[in-house]
Short mmCIF file of C-alpha atoms in Angstrom, two decimals:
data_model
loop_
_atom_site.label_atom_id
_atom_site.label_comp_id
_atom_site.label_asym_id
_atom_site.label_seq_id
_atom_site.Cartn_x
_atom_site.Cartn_y
_atom_site.Cartn_z
CA UNK D 113 -13.17 -33.47 -45.06
CA UNK D 114 -11.48 -33.41 -48.10
CA UNK D 115 -7.78 -33.48 -48.68
CA UNK D 116 -4.82 -34.96 -50.67
CA UNK D 117 -4.45 -38.71 -51.11
CA UNK D 118 -2.48 -40.13 -48.26
CA UNK D 119 -2.49 -37.22 -46.13
CA UNK D 120 -3.43 -37.34 -42.50
CA UNK D 121 -6.87 -36.34 -41.68
CA UNK D 122 -7.91 -33.01 -40.39
CA UNK D 123 -9.35 -33.83 -37.02
CA UNK D 124 -6.76 -36.86 -36.59
CA UNK D 125 -5.99 -37.27 -32.79
CA UNK D 126 -2.56 -35.28 -32.12
CA UNK D 127 0.47 -37.33 -30.45
CA UNK D 128 0.41 -34.58 -27.67
CA UNK D 129 -2.01 -32.38 -26.18
CA UNK D 130 0.70 -29.73 -25.53
CA UNK D 131 0.51 -27.02 -27.46
CA UNK D 132 2.61 -24.22 -28.70
CA UNK D 133 0.45 -21.25 -27.13
CA UNK D 134 1.91 -22.79 -23.46
CA UNK D 135 5.58 -22.27 -24.57
CA UNK D 136 6.96 -18.74 -23.18
CA UNK D 137 9.93 -19.05 -25.82
CA UNK D 138 8.78 -17.41 -28.99
CA UNK D 139 10.92 -19.79 -31.34
CA UNK D 140 9.66 -22.77 -29.53
CA UNK D 141 6.16 -21.60 -29.61
CA UNK D 142 6.32 -21.21 -33.39
CA UNK D 143 8.39 -24.51 -34.04
CA UNK D 144 5.59 -26.28 -32.15
CA UNK D 145 2.67 -25.12 -33.46
CA UNK D 146 0.07 -26.40 -35.36
CA UNK D 147 0.23 -25.79 -39.29
CA UNK D 148 -1.61 -27.37 -42.37
CA UNK D 149 0.65 -28.78 -45.06
CA UNK D 150 0.33 -30.31 -48.20
CA UNK D 151 -2.98 -31.99 -47.07
CA UNK D 152 -2.56 -32.58 -43.22
CA UNK D 153 -2.02 -30.86 -39.93
CA UNK D 154 1.52 -31.23 -38.64
CA UNK D 155 4.04 -29.19 -36.42
CA UNK D 156 5.37 -25.92 -38.05
CA UNK D 157 8.94 -27.67 -37.51
CA UNK D 158 7.85 -30.88 -39.77
CA UNK D 159 6.78 -28.63 -42.81
CA UNK D 160 9.90 -28.37 -44.69
CA UNK D 161 10.94 -27.25 -48.23
CA UNK D 162 14.13 -28.13 -50.25
CA UNK D 163 16.70 -25.51 -51.12
CA UNK D 164 15.81 -26.00 -54.56
CA UNK D 165 12.31 -25.46 -54.31
CA UNK D 166 10.99 -23.74 -57.39
CA UNK D 167 9.10 -21.03 -55.29
CA UNK D 168 12.14 -20.16 -53.09
CA UNK D 169 14.29 -19.59 -56.13
CA UNK D 170 12.01 -17.68 -58.47
CA UNK D 171 9.32 -15.86 -56.19
CA UNK D 172 6.40 -18.34 -57.73
CA UNK D 173 3.92 -18.30 -54.82
CA UNK D 174 0.95 -16.58 -54.05
CA UNK D 175 -0.10 -15.81 -49.86
CA UNK D 176 -2.93 -14.10 -47.82
CA UNK D 177 -2.77 -12.42 -44.63
CA UNK D 178 -5.82 -12.84 -42.44
CA UNK D 179 -6.56 -11.53 -38.81
CA UNK D 180 -8.13 -12.77 -35.94
CA UNK D 181 -8.70 -10.74 -32.75
CA UNK D 182 -9.11 -11.91 -29.45
CA UNK D 183 -11.87 -10.50 -27.20
CA UNK D 184 -11.08 -10.75 -23.76
CA UNK D 185 -14.56 -10.04 -22.36
CA UNK D 186 -16.37 -12.67 -24.47
CA UNK D 187 -13.13 -15.18 -24.24
CA UNK D 188 -13.55 -15.39 -27.78
CA UNK D 189 -10.86 -15.45 -30.98
CA UNK D 190 -12.85 -13.51 -34.17
CA UNK D 191 -11.47 -14.40 -37.45
CA UNK D 192 -11.99 -11.66 -39.84
CA UNK D 193 -13.61 -12.22 -43.28
CA UNK D 194 -11.65 -15.53 -43.86
CA UNK D 195 -13.65 -16.52 -47.12
CA UNK D 196 -13.31 -13.38 -48.87
CA UNK D 197 -9.49 -13.78 -48.04
CA UNK D 198 -9.27 -17.50 -49.45
CA UNK D 199 -11.41 -16.45 -52.40
CA UNK D 200 -8.99 -13.91 -53.39
CA UNK D 201 -6.37 -16.56 -52.90
CA UNK D 202 -7.96 -18.78 -55.35
CA UNK D 203 -8.33 -16.21 -58.01
CA UNK D 204 -4.53 -14.98 -57.64
CA UNK D 205 -3.12 -18.43 -57.48
CA UNK D 206 -4.75 -18.87 -61.10
CA UNK D 207 -2.50 -16.08 -62.56
CA UNK D 208 0.69 -18.19 -61.60
CA UNK D 209 -1.31 -21.43 -62.96
CA UNK D 210 -1.94 -22.92 -59.78
CA UNK D 211 -4.94 -24.35 -57.95
CA UNK D 212 -6.00 -24.02 -54.40
CA UNK D 213 -6.52 -27.73 -53.54
CA UNK D 214 -9.56 -27.37 -51.22
CA UNK D 215 -13.04 -25.38 -51.29
CA UNK D 216 -13.19 -22.01 -49.47
CA UNK D 217 -15.50 -23.41 -46.64
CA UNK D 218 -12.97 -26.32 -45.75
CA UNK D 219 -10.06 -23.85 -45.86
CA UNK D 220 -11.94 -21.74 -43.16
CA UNK D 221 -12.77 -24.82 -41.30
CA UNK D 222 -8.79 -25.77 -41.33
CA UNK D 223 -8.20 -22.46 -40.17
CA UNK D 224 -10.30 -22.59 -37.26
CA UNK D 225 -9.00 -25.95 -36.36
CA UNK D 226 -5.45 -24.80 -36.19
CA UNK D 227 -6.52 -21.72 -34.07
CA UNK D 228 -8.20 -23.91 -31.74
CA UNK D 229 -5.31 -26.34 -31.29
CA UNK D 230 -2.90 -23.62 -30.80
CA UNK D 231 -4.85 -22.15 -28.06
CA UNK D 232 -4.57 -18.58 -28.84
CA UNK D 233 -5.77 -16.32 -26.39
CA UNK D 234 -4.52 -12.97 -28.28
CA UNK D 235 -4.45 -11.11 -31.78
CA UNK D 236 -3.24 -13.64 -34.55
CA UNK D 237 -2.05 -13.49 -38.30
CA UNK D 238 -2.99 -16.40 -40.18
CA UNK D 239 -0.49 -16.76 -43.49
CA UNK D 240 -2.09 -19.27 -46.33
CA UNK D 241 0.68 -19.81 -49.06
CA UNK D 242 0.43 -21.80 -52.22
CA UNK D 243 3.96 -22.07 -54.30
CA UNK D 244 5.50 -24.00 -57.07
CA UNK D 245 7.40 -26.67 -54.79
CA UNK D 246 9.15 -28.69 -57.31
CA UNK D 247 12.54 -29.07 -56.98
CA UNK D 248 13.92 -27.98 -60.37
CA UNK D 249 16.08 -25.40 -61.97
CA UNK D 250 14.25 -23.50 -64.72
CA UNK D 251 12.03 -20.70 -64.90
CA UNK D 252 8.45 -21.46 -66.10
CA UNK D 253 4.97 -21.88 -64.31
CA UNK D 254 3.29 -24.66 -66.45
CA UNK D 255 3.75 -28.24 -65.43
CA UNK D 256 5.27 -27.23 -61.97
CA UNK D 257 3.68 -28.81 -59.05
CA UNK D 258 2.70 -27.07 -56.17
CA UNK D 259 2.12 -27.14 -52.18
CA UNK D 260 0.01 -25.40 -50.02
CA UNK D 261 0.21 -24.21 -46.36
CA UNK D 262 -1.68 -22.56 -43.35
CA UNK D 263 0.64 -20.93 -40.65
CA UNK D 264 -0.32 -18.89 -37.68
CA UNK D 265 1.57 -16.93 -35.28
CA UNK D 266 0.55 -13.89 -32.64
CA UNK D 267 0.52 -10.47 -33.97
CA UNK D 268 0.21 -7.12 -32.44
CA UNK D 269 0.29 -3.82 -34.53
CA UNK D 270 2.14 -4.22 -37.88
CA UNK D 271 3.02 -0.64 -38.19
CA UNK D 272 2.47 2.26 -35.32
CA UNK D 273 -1.39 2.95 -35.07
CA UNK D 274 -0.56 6.32 -32.95
CA UNK D 275 0.87 7.89 -35.97
CA UNK D 276 3.64 6.96 -38.19
CA UNK D 277 6.14 9.01 -40.68
CA UNK D 278 6.19 8.35 -44.04
CA UNK D 279 8.58 8.72 -47.12
CA UNK D 280 8.09 8.77 -50.83
CA UNK D 281 10.07 6.00 -52.03
CA UNK D 282 12.43 6.18 -55.03
CA UNK D 283 11.51 2.95 -55.85
CA UNK D 284 8.27 2.99 -58.05
CA UNK D 285 5.41 0.26 -57.88
CA UNK D 286 5.50 -2.64 -60.12
CA UNK D 287 3.24 -2.24 -63.20
CA UNK D 288 0.54 -4.64 -64.08
CA UNK D 289 2.32 -4.82 -67.39
CA UNK D 290 5.41 -6.17 -65.70
CA UNK D 291 4.01 -8.35 -62.81
CA UNK D 292 0.56 -9.03 -61.67
CA UNK D 293 0.33 -6.04 -59.31
CA UNK D 294 -3.27 -6.91 -58.01
CA UNK D 295 -2.11 -10.26 -56.59
CA UNK D 296 -0.35 -11.15 -53.40
CA UNK D 297 2.73 -12.82 -55.52
CA UNK D 298 5.56 -13.57 -53.22
CA UNK D 299 8.31 -12.26 -55.77
CA UNK D 300 6.34 -8.89 -55.95
CA UNK D 301 7.01 -8.29 -52.42
CA UNK D 302 10.80 -7.75 -53.26
CA UNK D 303 9.51 -4.19 -54.50
CA UNK D 304 8.09 -3.52 -51.33
CA UNK D 305 11.17 -4.67 -49.32
CA UNK D 306 13.00 -2.25 -51.19
CA UNK D 307 10.78 0.66 -50.36
CA UNK D 308 10.32 -0.43 -46.66
CA UNK D 309 14.34 -0.74 -46.18
CA UNK D 310 14.93 2.81 -48.06
CA UNK D 311 12.24 4.20 -45.48
CA UNK D 312 13.45 2.55 -42.18
CA UNK D 313 17.07 3.29 -42.86
CA UNK D 314 16.47 6.86 -43.67
CA UNK D 315 14.46 7.04 -40.16
CA UNK D 316 11.07 6.89 -41.43
CA UNK D 317 8.42 4.29 -40.27
CA UNK D 318 6.93 3.59 -43.69
CA UNK D 319 7.39 4.11 -47.62
CA UNK D 320 4.88 5.08 -49.96
CA UNK D 321 5.29 4.29 -53.50
CA UNK D 322 4.18 5.83 -56.73
CA UNK D 323 3.27 4.14 -59.81
CA UNK D 324 5.59 4.45 -62.97
CA UNK D 325 3.46 7.49 -64.14
CA UNK D 326 3.93 9.43 -60.74
CA UNK D 327 0.48 8.76 -59.00
CA UNK D 328 0.22 7.65 -55.71
CA UNK D 329 -0.14 3.85 -55.58
CA UNK D 330 0.18 2.33 -51.76
CA UNK D 331 2.33 1.73 -49.04
CA UNK D 332 4.69 -1.26 -49.11
CA UNK D 333 2.17 -3.37 -47.42
CA UNK D 334 -1.16 -1.34 -47.04
CA UNK D 335 -3.60 0.87 -49.18
CA UNK D 336 -3.80 4.59 -48.53
CA UNK D 337 -6.25 7.12 -48.00
CA UNK D 338 -6.20 10.81 -48.13
CA UNK D 339 -8.93 13.11 -46.39
CA UNK D 340 -9.54 16.79 -48.01
CA UNK D 341 -12.49 18.86 -46.80
CA UNK D 342 -14.32 15.82 -45.54
CA UNK D 343 -14.32 13.62 -48.42
CA UNK D 344 -11.80 10.57 -48.57
CA UNK D 345 -10.18 9.84 -51.66
CA UNK D 346 -8.16 6.60 -52.60
CA UNK D 347 -6.13 5.40 -55.69
CA UNK D 348 -8.35 2.96 -57.97
CA UNK D 349 -7.63 -0.41 -58.94
CA UNK D 350 -6.15 0.89 -62.30
CA UNK D 351 -2.96 2.55 -60.20
CA UNK D 352 -1.79 -0.92 -59.53
CA UNK D 353 -2.82 -1.20 -55.97
CA UNK D 354 -3.78 -4.48 -54.35
CA UNK D 355 -7.06 -4.28 -54.10
CA UNK D 356 -7.25 -4.75 -50.31
CA UNK D 357 -10.28 -6.57 -48.39
CA UNK D 358 -9.51 -4.11 -45.29
CA UNK D 359 -9.88 -1.23 -47.99
CA UNK D 360 -13.02 -2.55 -49.04
CA UNK D 361 -14.33 -2.81 -45.61
CA UNK D 362 -13.22 0.74 -44.64
CA UNK D 363 -14.88 2.10 -47.52
CA UNK D 364 -18.23 0.48 -46.70
CA UNK D 365 -18.00 1.62 -43.10
CA UNK D 366 -17.20 5.13 -44.11
CA UNK D 367 -20.20 5.42 -46.37
CA UNK D 368 -22.54 3.23 -43.98
CA UNK D 369 -21.98 4.33 -40.63
CA UNK D 370 -19.97 7.72 -40.97
CA UNK D 371 -21.98 9.29 -43.90
CA UNK D 372 -18.83 10.17 -45.63
CA UNK D 373 -18.21 10.31 -49.43
CA UNK D 374 -15.61 8.07 -50.62
CA UNK D 375 -14.24 8.72 -54.24
CA UNK D 376 -11.40 6.62 -55.92
CA UNK D 377 -9.67 8.48 -58.24
CA UNK D 378 -5.80 9.11 -58.92
CA UNK D 379 -4.01 11.11 -56.42
CA UNK D 380 -0.76 13.19 -57.23
CA UNK D 381 2.30 13.46 -54.88
CA UNK D 382 1.61 16.91 -53.90
CA UNK D 383 -2.01 16.26 -52.59
CA UNK D 384 -0.18 14.17 -49.78
CA UNK D 385 1.39 17.52 -48.54
CA UNK D 386 -1.88 19.27 -48.56
CA UNK D 387 -4.08 16.38 -47.32
CA UNK D 388 -5.94 17.19 -44.06
CA UNK D 389 -5.21 13.78 -43.07
CA UNK D 390 -3.69 10.78 -44.42
CA UNK D 391 -3.98 7.06 -43.01
CA UNK D 392 -2.70 3.62 -44.32
CA UNK D 393 -5.07 0.36 -44.04
CA UNK D 394 -4.49 -3.36 -44.36
CA UNK D 395 -4.53 -6.78 -42.72
CA UNK D 396 -1.48 -6.10 -40.65
CA UNK D 397 -1.60 -2.40 -40.82
CA UNK D 398 -5.16 -2.19 -39.75
CA UNK D 399 -6.17 1.68 -39.68
CA UNK D 400 -2.76 3.76 -39.22
CA UNK D 401 -2.74 7.37 -39.32
CA UNK D 402 -0.03 9.12 -40.96
CA UNK D 403 1.41 12.37 -39.31
CA UNK D 404 4.55 13.35 -41.55
CA UNK D 405 5.11 12.68 -45.01
CA UNK D 406 8.76 13.63 -46.53
CA UNK D 407 9.47 15.61 -43.31
CA UNK D 408 6.16 17.92 -43.97
CA UNK D 409 3.66 17.80 -41.30
CA UNK D 410 0.31 16.44 -42.49
CA UNK D 411 -2.66 18.51 -40.94
CA UNK D 412 -1.38 19.73 -37.31
CA UNK D 413 1.23 17.08 -37.09
CA UNK D 414 -1.44 14.54 -34.92
CA UNK D 415 -3.77 11.88 -35.81
CA UNK D 416 -6.72 13.47 -37.54
CA UNK D 417 -10.41 13.40 -36.41
CA UNK D 418 -11.77 11.31 -39.09
CA UNK D 419 -9.01 8.82 -39.37
CA UNK D 420 -9.43 8.31 -35.64
CA UNK D 421 -13.25 8.03 -35.99
CA UNK D 422 -12.47 5.11 -38.44
CA UNK D 423 -9.89 3.55 -36.34
CA UNK D 424 -12.26 3.49 -33.30
CA UNK D 425 -14.98 2.03 -35.68
CA UNK D 426 -12.72 -0.65 -37.43
CA UNK D 427 -11.42 -1.94 -34.05
CA UNK D 428 -14.90 -2.33 -32.69
CA UNK D 429 -16.11 -4.17 -35.76
CA UNK D 430 -13.01 -6.61 -35.82
CA UNK D 431 -13.23 -7.38 -32.37
CA UNK D 432 -17.14 -8.31 -32.27
CA UNK D 433 -18.22 -5.18 -30.59
CA UNK D 434 -20.50 -4.30 -33.36
CA UNK D 435 -23.43 -6.72 -33.91
CA UNK D 436 -24.26 -5.47 -37.32
CA UNK D 437 -20.86 -6.71 -38.45
CA UNK D 438 -21.11 -10.13 -37.04
CA UNK D 439 -20.98 -11.81 -40.22
CA UNK D 440 -17.55 -10.36 -40.99
CA UNK D 441 -16.40 -12.60 -38.18
CA UNK D 442 -15.91 -16.07 -37.81
CA UNK D 443 -15.63 -17.29 -33.89
CA UNK D 444 -13.07 -19.96 -33.19
CA UNK D 445 -14.28 -21.35 -29.86
CA UNK D 446 -17.49 -22.61 -28.95
#
């Protein structure tokens, strides 16, 4: 497999066969986990960056989030649509004048090897990250070297999947004329962090952001759908959403498996209050029913029937229980 010059090989034998997954201590488990960094596999604790690193100081990085799901009955770990995530990372990186150093098949192989080495038998989150790594002072994108990493960590529910309460944030979603809203740029997530903390500190579970012109955009790190009279509506890409891979997958499942209509159009704030159902979705959030927005009950205040059908179907697909969608999954073991 290709790599960067002088880098240790992907399949080079490790110095020790003890894996992070055997440690009961979360911090120790993370520090000793296997990670890909600048062309080779190393321990997480050995992947270091300096305090003057460009990406740390100026937010000049792009990342992805990939889920891997554990199926206890089959004793198999399934990575969900890794190629699509790495393809999106490659496109987004170019916005910040960076190039992902390996091909998508190579990155999928690296991810599988990291998961195997860490011996996960639980749901896992995979974090690829490319960032400007020169230790310099000065804001620019060109002629600044970059580094690339892939980290992994156990991950359960990012937000509650049994019904969450949301606040429409006073912070507006960044506009594409200001920052690349369609890309998972590290610096853009300051916008998300401000909105999320505002919601949590006000007693809610999650934030919903509006665009600069007042249309519903997305959650702090999730896409949004509403259900009205049996039809699903979701904001279009032109409303500064992240074009989510989970969002696209759910739209396909709803149309093909549930036979429901999905419409991409702008959504006004008050439509959230009169919707029959609302849910958020994303790699981290999966399918999360919303039962309250701005202290207004959504529907009857319980997760709606359409949302729960989607959640059940999605969970079955990502854990390998629907053979029709086996091509969405990459098995890690065997």
